[in-house]
Coordinates of C-alpha atoms and ligand atoms in Angstrom, one line a residue:
X213 CA 58.0 55.1 84.0
X214 CA 60.0 52.5 86.0
X215 CA 59.2 53.7 89.5
X216 CA 56.0 55.6 89.8
X217 CA 53.3 56.8 92.2
X218 CA 49.6 57.2 91.4
X219 CA 48.1 60.6 91.3
X220 CA 45.1 62.6 90.2
X221 CA 45.4 63.7 86.5
X222 CA 41.9 65.2 86.3
X223 CA 39.1 66.3 88.6
X224 CA 35.6 67.5 88.1
X225 CA 32.3 67.9 90.0
X226 CA 28.6 68.6 89.5
X227 CA 25.8 69.7 91.8
X228 CA 22.2 70.2 90.9
X229 CA 21.1 73.9 90.7
X230 CA 18.1 73.4 92.9
X231 CA 18.8 75.0 96.3
X232 CA 16.8 74.1 99.5
X233 CA 17.5 76.5 102.4
X234 CA 17.1 75.9 106.1
X235 CA 14.1 78.2 106.0
X236 CA 12.5 75.9 103.3
X237 CA 13.0 73.0 105.6
X238 CA 11.5 74.8 108.6
X239 CA 8.2 74.8 106.6
X240 CA 8.4 71.0 106.4
X241 CA 9.6 69.9 109.8
X242 CA 9.8 71.4 113.3
X243 CA 13.3 73.1 112.9
X244 CA 14.9 76.5 112.4
X245 CA 17.8 78.0 110.4
X246 CA 19.4 78.9 113.8
X247 CA 19.2 75.3 115.1
X248 CA 20.7 73.8 111.9
X249 CA 23.5 76.4 111.6
X250 CA 24.5 76.2 115.2
X251 CA 24.5 72.4 115.4
X252 CA 25.9 71.6 112.0
X253 CA 27.1 74.7 110.0
X254 CA 24.8 73.8 107.1
X255 CA 22.9 76.8 105.5
X256 CA 21.5 75.1 102.4
X257 CA 21.9 72.0 100.2
X258 CA 21.4 71.0 96.6
X259 CA 18.6 68.5 95.7
X260 CA 18.4 66.6 92.4
X261 CA 15.3 67.1 90.3
X262 CA 12.9 64.2 90.1
X263 CA 14.2 62.9 86.8
X264 CA 17.9 63.0 88.0
X265 CA 19.5 59.8 89.4
X266 CA 22.9 59.3 90.9
X267 CA 24.2 58.1 87.5
X268 CA 23.2 61.5 86.0
X269 CA 25.1 63.6 88.6
X270 CA 28.0 61.1 88.3
X271 CA 28.1 61.3 84.5
X272 CA 28.4 65.1 84.6
X273 CA 31.2 65.0 87.2
X274 CA 33.0 62.3 85.2
X275 CA 32.9 64.2 81.9
X276 CA 34.3 67.3 83.7
X277 CA 37.1 65.2 85.2
X278 CA 37.9 63.6 81.8
X279 CA 38.1 67.0 80.2
X280 CA 40.5 68.2 83.0
X281 CA 42.6 65.1 82.4
X282 CA 42.5 65.6 78.7
X283 CA 41.4 62.1 78.1
X284 CA 38.7 60.5 75.9
X285 CA 36.2 58.1 77.7
X286 CA 37.3 55.2 75.6
X287 CA 40.8 55.5 77.2
X288 CA 39.4 54.7 80.7
X289 CA 40.2 51.1 81.9
X290 CA 38.1 51.0 85.1
X291 CA 35.2 53.0 86.6
X292 CA 34.5 52.8 90.3
X293 CA 31.4 54.6 91.7
X294 CA 31.4 55.1 95.4
X295 CA 27.8 55.5 96.5
X296 CA 25.1 54.6 99.1
X297 CA 22.4 55.7 96.7
X298 CA 22.9 53.7 93.5
X299 CA 20.3 54.1 90.8
X300 CA 19.2 50.5 91.3
X301 CA 20.0 47.6 93.6
X302 CA 21.3 46.1 90.4
X303 CA 23.0 46.8 88.0
X304 CA 25.7 49.0 89.3
X305 CA 25.6 52.8 88.8
X306 CA 29.2 52.5 87.4
X307 CA 27.8 50.4 84.4
X308 CA 25.3 53.2 83.7
X309 CA 27.9 55.8 83.8
X310 CA 30.0 53.7 81.5
X311 CA 27.2 53.7 79.0
X312 CA 26.5 57.4 79.4
X313 CA 30.0 58.5 78.7
X314 CA 30.9 55.8 76.2
X315 CA 33.8 54.3 78.2
X316 CA 33.6 51.2 76.0
X317 CA 36.7 49.3 77.3
X318 CA 36.2 50.0 81.0
X319 CA 35.4 47.5 83.7
X320 CA 32.9 49.0 86.1
X321 CA 31.7 48.4 89.7
X322 CA 30.1 50.3 92.6
X323 CA 31.7 50.4 96.1
X324 CA 29.7 51.1 99.3
X325 CA 31.7 52.3 102.3
X326 CA 29.2 54.9 103.5
X327 CA 30.5 58.4 103.4
X328 CA 34.1 57.0 103.4
X329 CA 33.3 55.6 100.0
X330 CA 35.4 58.0 97.9
X331 CA 38.5 57.4 100.0
X332 CA 38.0 53.7 99.8
X333 CA 37.5 53.9 96.0
X334 CA 40.6 56.1 95.5
X335 CA 42.8 53.6 97.3
X336 CA 41.2 50.7 95.4
X337 CA 41.6 52.4 92.0
X338 CA 45.2 53.4 92.8
X339 CA 46.1 49.8 93.7
X340 CA 44.9 48.5 90.4
X341 CA 47.3 50.9 88.7
X342 CA 50.2 50.1 91.2
X343 CA 49.6 46.4 90.4
X344 CA 50.0 47.1 86.7
X345 CA 46.5 45.9 85.9
X346 CA 45.1 49.2 84.7
X347 CA 46.5 52.6 83.6
X348 CA 43.6 55.0 83.8
X349 CA 41.0 54.7 86.5
X350 CA 37.9 56.9 86.9
X351 CA 36.8 57.2 90.5
X352 CA 33.5 58.9 91.2
X353 CA 31.7 59.7 94.4
X354 CA 28.0 60.3 93.5
X355 CA 24.9 60.6 95.7
X356 CA 21.3 61.5 95.8
X357 CA 20.8 61.3 99.5
X358 CA 17.5 63.2 99.1
X359 CA 16.0 59.9 97.8
X360 CA 16.6 57.9 101.0
X361 CA 16.0 60.7 103.6
X362 CA 12.7 60.9 105.5
X363 CA 11.5 64.4 104.8
X364 CA 9.4 64.1 108.0
X365 CA 12.4 63.3 110.2
X366 CA 14.1 66.5 111.4
X367 CA 16.9 64.4 112.9
X368 CA 18.2 63.5 109.5
X369 CA 16.6 65.5 106.7
X370 CA 18.4 68.7 107.5
X371 CA 21.8 67.1 107.2
X372 CA 22.1 65.8 103.6
X373 CA 22.3 66.9 100.0
X374 CA 22.9 65.6 96.5
X375 CA 26.0 65.9 94.2
X376 CA 28.9 64.2 92.6
X377 CA 32.7 64.5 92.2
X378 CA 35.1 62.5 90.1
X379 CA 38.9 62.0 89.7
X380 CA 41.0 60.3 87.0
X381 CA 43.9 58.4 88.5
X382 CA 47.1 57.7 86.5
X383 CA 50.7 57.0 87.2
X384 CA 52.7 60.1 88.1
X385 CA 56.2 61.1 89.1
X386 CA 57.5 59.1 92.1
X387 CA 57.0 60.8 95.4
X388 CA 53.9 62.7 94.3
X389 CA 50.3 61.5 94.2
X390 CA 49.0 59.2 97.0
X391 CA 51.9 58.8 99.5
X392 CA 50.0 57.1 102.3
X393 CA 46.5 55.8 103.2
X394 CA 44.7 54.3 106.1
X395 CA 41.3 52.5 106.0
X396 CA 39.3 51.0 108.8
X397 CA 35.8 49.8 109.9
X398 CA 33.9 48.9 113.0
X399 CA 31.1 46.6 112.0
X400 CA 30.1 46.1 115.7
X401 CA 28.3 49.5 115.4
X402 CA 26.7 49.1 112.0
X403 CA 23.2 49.9 113.4
X404 CA 24.2 53.5 114.3
X405 CA 23.7 54.6 110.7
X406 CA 21.4 52.4 108.6
X407 CA 18.8 52.2 105.8
X408 CA 17.1 49.1 107.1
X409 CA 14.6 48.4 104.3
X410 CA 15.0 47.5 100.7
X411 CA 17.9 44.9 101.1
X412 CA 17.8 41.1 101.6
X413 CA 17.1 41.5 105.4
X414 CA 14.0 43.6 105.0
X415 CA 13.0 43.5 101.3
X416 CA 10.7 46.2 100.0
X417 CA 7.2 45.2 101.1
X418 CA 4.1 47.2 101.9
X419 CA 4.8 46.6 105.6
X420 CA 8.4 47.7 105.5
X421 CA 7.5 50.9 103.6
X422 CA 4.7 51.6 106.1
X423 CA 7.3 51.4 108.8
X424 CA 9.6 53.9 106.9
X425 CA 12.3 51.3 106.9
X426 CA 13.5 52.5 103.4
X427 CA 14.8 55.7 104.9
X428 CA 18.1 56.5 106.7
X429 CA 18.0 56.0 110.4
X430 CA 20.8 57.5 112.6
X431 CA 21.9 57.7 116.2
X432 CA 23.3 61.2 115.7
X433 CA 25.1 61.4 119.1
X434 CA 26.9 58.1 118.7
X435 CA 27.9 58.9 115.1
X436 CA 29.2 62.3 116.3
X437 CA 31.4 60.8 119.0
X438 CA 32.7 58.1 116.6
X439 CA 33.3 60.7 113.9
X440 CA 35.5 62.9 116.1
X441 CA 37.6 60.0 117.2
X442 CA 37.9 58.5 113.7
X443 CA 38.8 61.7 111.9
X444 CA 41.5 62.5 114.4
X445 CA 43.0 59.1 114.7
X446 CA 42.9 58.3 111.0
X447 CA 44.5 61.6 110.1
X448 CA 47.4 61.1 112.5
X449 CA 47.9 57.6 111.3
X450 CA 48.0 58.6 107.6
X451 CA 50.5 61.4 108.4
X452 CA 52.7 58.9 110.3
X453 CA 52.6 56.4 107.4
X454 CA 53.6 59.3 105.1
X455 CA 56.5 60.1 107.4
X456 CA 55.1 63.6 107.8
X457 CA 54.9 65.8 110.9
X458 CA 51.9 68.0 111.6
X459 CA 53.7 71.0 110.4
X460 CA 54.3 69.4 107.0
X461 CA 50.6 69.3 106.3
X462 CA 49.6 72.0 103.9
X463 CA 45.8 71.5 103.4
X464 CA 43.0 69.4 104.8
X465 CA 39.9 68.3 102.8
X466 CA 37.6 66.6 105.3
X467 CA 34.3 64.8 104.8
X468 CA 31.7 67.5 105.1
X469 CA 29.2 66.3 107.7
X470 CA 29.3 68.8 110.6
X471 CA 31.4 71.9 111.2
X472 CA 31.9 70.9 114.8
X473 CA 33.4 67.5 113.7
X474 CA 35.7 69.3 111.2
X475 CA 36.8 71.9 113.8
X476 CA 37.8 69.2 116.3
X477 CA 40.0 67.5 113.6
X478 CA 41.4 70.8 112.6
X479 CA 42.4 71.6 116.2
X480 CA 44.0 68.2 116.7
X481 CA 46.0 68.7 113.5
X482 CA 46.9 72.3 114.6
X483 CA 45.8 73.8 111.4
X484 CA 44.5 77.4 110.9
X485 CA 41.0 77.7 109.4
X486 CA 42.4 78.8 106.0
X487 CA 44.1 75.5 105.5
X488 CA 40.9 73.5 105.8
X489 CA 38.3 73.4 103.0
X490 CA 34.7 73.7 104.1
X491 CA 31.7 73.9 101.8
X492 CA 29.1 72.1 103.9
X493 CA 27.4 75.4 104.5
X494 CA 26.4 75.3 100.8
X495 CA 25.8 71.6 100.2
X496 CA 25.3 69.7 103.5
X497 CA 26.6 66.2 103.7
X498 CA 26.8 64.6 100.2
X499 CA 28.3 61.4 101.6
X500 CA 30.7 59.9 99.0
X501 CA 30.5 63.1 96.9
X502 CA 31.6 65.5 99.7
X503 CA 35.3 65.1 99.4
X504 CA 35.7 65.1 95.6
X505 CA 33.4 68.1 95.3
X506 CA 35.4 70.0 98.0
X507 CA 38.8 69.0 96.5
X508 CA 37.6 70.2 93.1
X509 CA 36.5 73.5 94.5
X510 CA 39.7 73.9 96.5
X511 CA 41.9 73.3 93.4
X512 CA 39.8 75.6 91.2
X513 CA 40.2 78.3 93.8
X514 CA 44.0 77.9 93.7
X515 CA 44.3 76.8 97.3
X516 CA 46.4 73.7 96.5
X517 CA 49.8 74.0 94.6
X518 CA 52.2 71.4 93.2
X519 CA 54.1 69.7 96.0
X520 CA 51.5 70.5 98.7
X521 CA 50.7 67.7 101.2
X522 CA 46.9 67.4 101.2
X523 CA 45.1 65.1 103.6
X524 CA 41.7 63.7 102.7
X525 CA 39.8 62.2 105.7
X526 CA 36.3 60.7 106.0
X527 CA 34.0 58.6 108.2
X528 CA 30.7 57.1 107.6
X529 CA 28.1 54.2 107.7
X530 CA 29.6 50.8 108.5
X531 CA 31.0 52.3 110.6
X532 CA 34.0 53.1 108.4
X533 CA 36.8 55.6 108.3
X534 CA 39.6 56.4 105.9
X535 CA 42.2 58.9 105.0
X536 CA 44.9 59.4 102.4
X537 CA 47.8 61.9 102.0
X538 CA 48.3 63.3 98.5
X539 CA 51.4 65.2 97.4
X540 CA 49.7 67.3 94.8
X541 CA 51.2 66.3 91.5
X542 CA 49.8 68.8 89.0
X543 CA 51.3 72.1 87.9
X544 CA 49.0 75.1 88.6
X545 CA 48.7 75.8 84.9
X546 CA 47.4 72.3 84.3
X547 CA 44.4 73.0 86.5
Ligands
LIG92 N1 15.8 70.9 114.5 C1 15.5 71.2 115.8 N2 15.7 70.3 116.8 C2 16.3 69.1 116.4 C3 16.6 68.8 115.1 C4 16.3 69.8 114.1 N3 16.6 69.6 112.8 N4 17.1 67.6 115.1 C5 17.2 67.1 116.3 N5 16.7 68.1 117.2 C6 16.5 68.0 118.6 C7 16.5 66.6 119.1 O1 15.2 66.1 119.0 C8 17.0 66.8 120.6 O2 15.8 67.2 121.3 P1 15.6 66.6 122.8 O3 16.8 67.1 123.6 O4 14.3 67.2 123.2 O5 15.6 65.1 122.6 C9 17.8 68.1 120.5 O6 17.6 68.7 119.2 C10 19.3 67.8 120.6 O7 19.6 66.7 119.9 P2 21.1 66.1 119.9 O8 21.1 64.8 119.1 O9 21.8 66.2 121.2 O10 21.9 67.2 119.0 P3 23.4 67.3 118.6 O11 24.0 68.5 119.1 O12 24.1 66.0 118.8 O13 23.3 67.5 117.0 C11 23.4 66.2 115.0 C12 22.6 66.5 116.2 C13 23.6 67.4 114.2 C14 22.7 65.1 114.2 C15 24.8 65.7 115.5 O14 24.7 64.7 116.4 C16 25.7 65.1 114.3 O15 26.1 65.8 113.4 N6 26.0 63.8 114.4 C17 26.7 63.2 113.3 C18 25.9 62.9 112.1 C19 26.6 62.5 110.9 O16 27.7 63.0 110.6 N7 26.0 61.7 110.1 C20 26.5 61.4 108.8 C21 27.4 60.2 108.8 S1 28.1 59.9 107.2 C22 27.2 58.7 106.3 O17 27.7 57.6 106.1 C23 25.9 59.0 105.7

């Protein structure tokens, strides 16, 4: 192909089968189903079993995506795992996925951009293909947020869940695939969403663990205000860069953090509810895994057709934001 774009040739996802409902949580912390649903839209979430790590969820999602792309693991050139909950501080989770699936010739690395990680990873992977360095890139968003959430802190433990989604990126017909992207960050406000312990600043020590520093801490109100602004502005910018008007947008797959944040973006983009995919009621916020799991479900439900303009938009720790417009490149029968 002389002139080409980069598109998704295969997609897959995996969530653990263990369900934790809001009523289950109300037995652990001072909360209620009613509070959680009204403030967030979340009804239940999936939690990984004790012996499951992020690499395990990511491996299952990756194998599903490879099957969908009709590729063998040894054909993959690069694996990027977007995660804030890697198996270990080192090595990367991507290297463990590489071993698990047998992607013997792939380079592999992790990428941390908070909940925006999947969008960052898609754009990174696509540019390796655009530059002619690689042909087949496996991009995974995999998380076990349950491992870094304080199950005694009602401000955070009700929000998150575990899961993984994966896409294979390859060259596709020009004008399809990724047609625009926008990434940004605001490091000034990094403390609004942070896991302070376990890194070089506050290494794991008896004192840091006693102070619960190894758990997520969040200023929910500040993150909420930032999220509404970031989702709206980034979406508009990505559409402008794609030379699209609001009415050209066919479908929105937003980061699944809070239904009120999604609704404000939907209204700004003047989209009816049926053109926005929402599954946070079932899974909560799975950070980097939210968008690929939602996109996979939307495709399997036949909500996206070849030629549709699909916007992915996310925000997260960093603070970061990012969006990309995909012109869906697969025929329905390929899915
Ligand atoms: N159950 C009952 N009450 C609760 C709970 C709970 N689970 N959690 C907090 N409350 C209380 C608070 O203590 C507070 O009580 P107070 O008024 O006596 O102090 C009250 O409810 C209201 O708290 P607010 O913070 O005003 O509630 P708000 O309407 O803002 O909703 C929420 C809180 C859901 C966290 C919201 O701010 C939000 O969604 N923020 C964005 C969070 C987010 O998206 N984070 C993920 C980022 S992505 C990443 O990179 C991981």
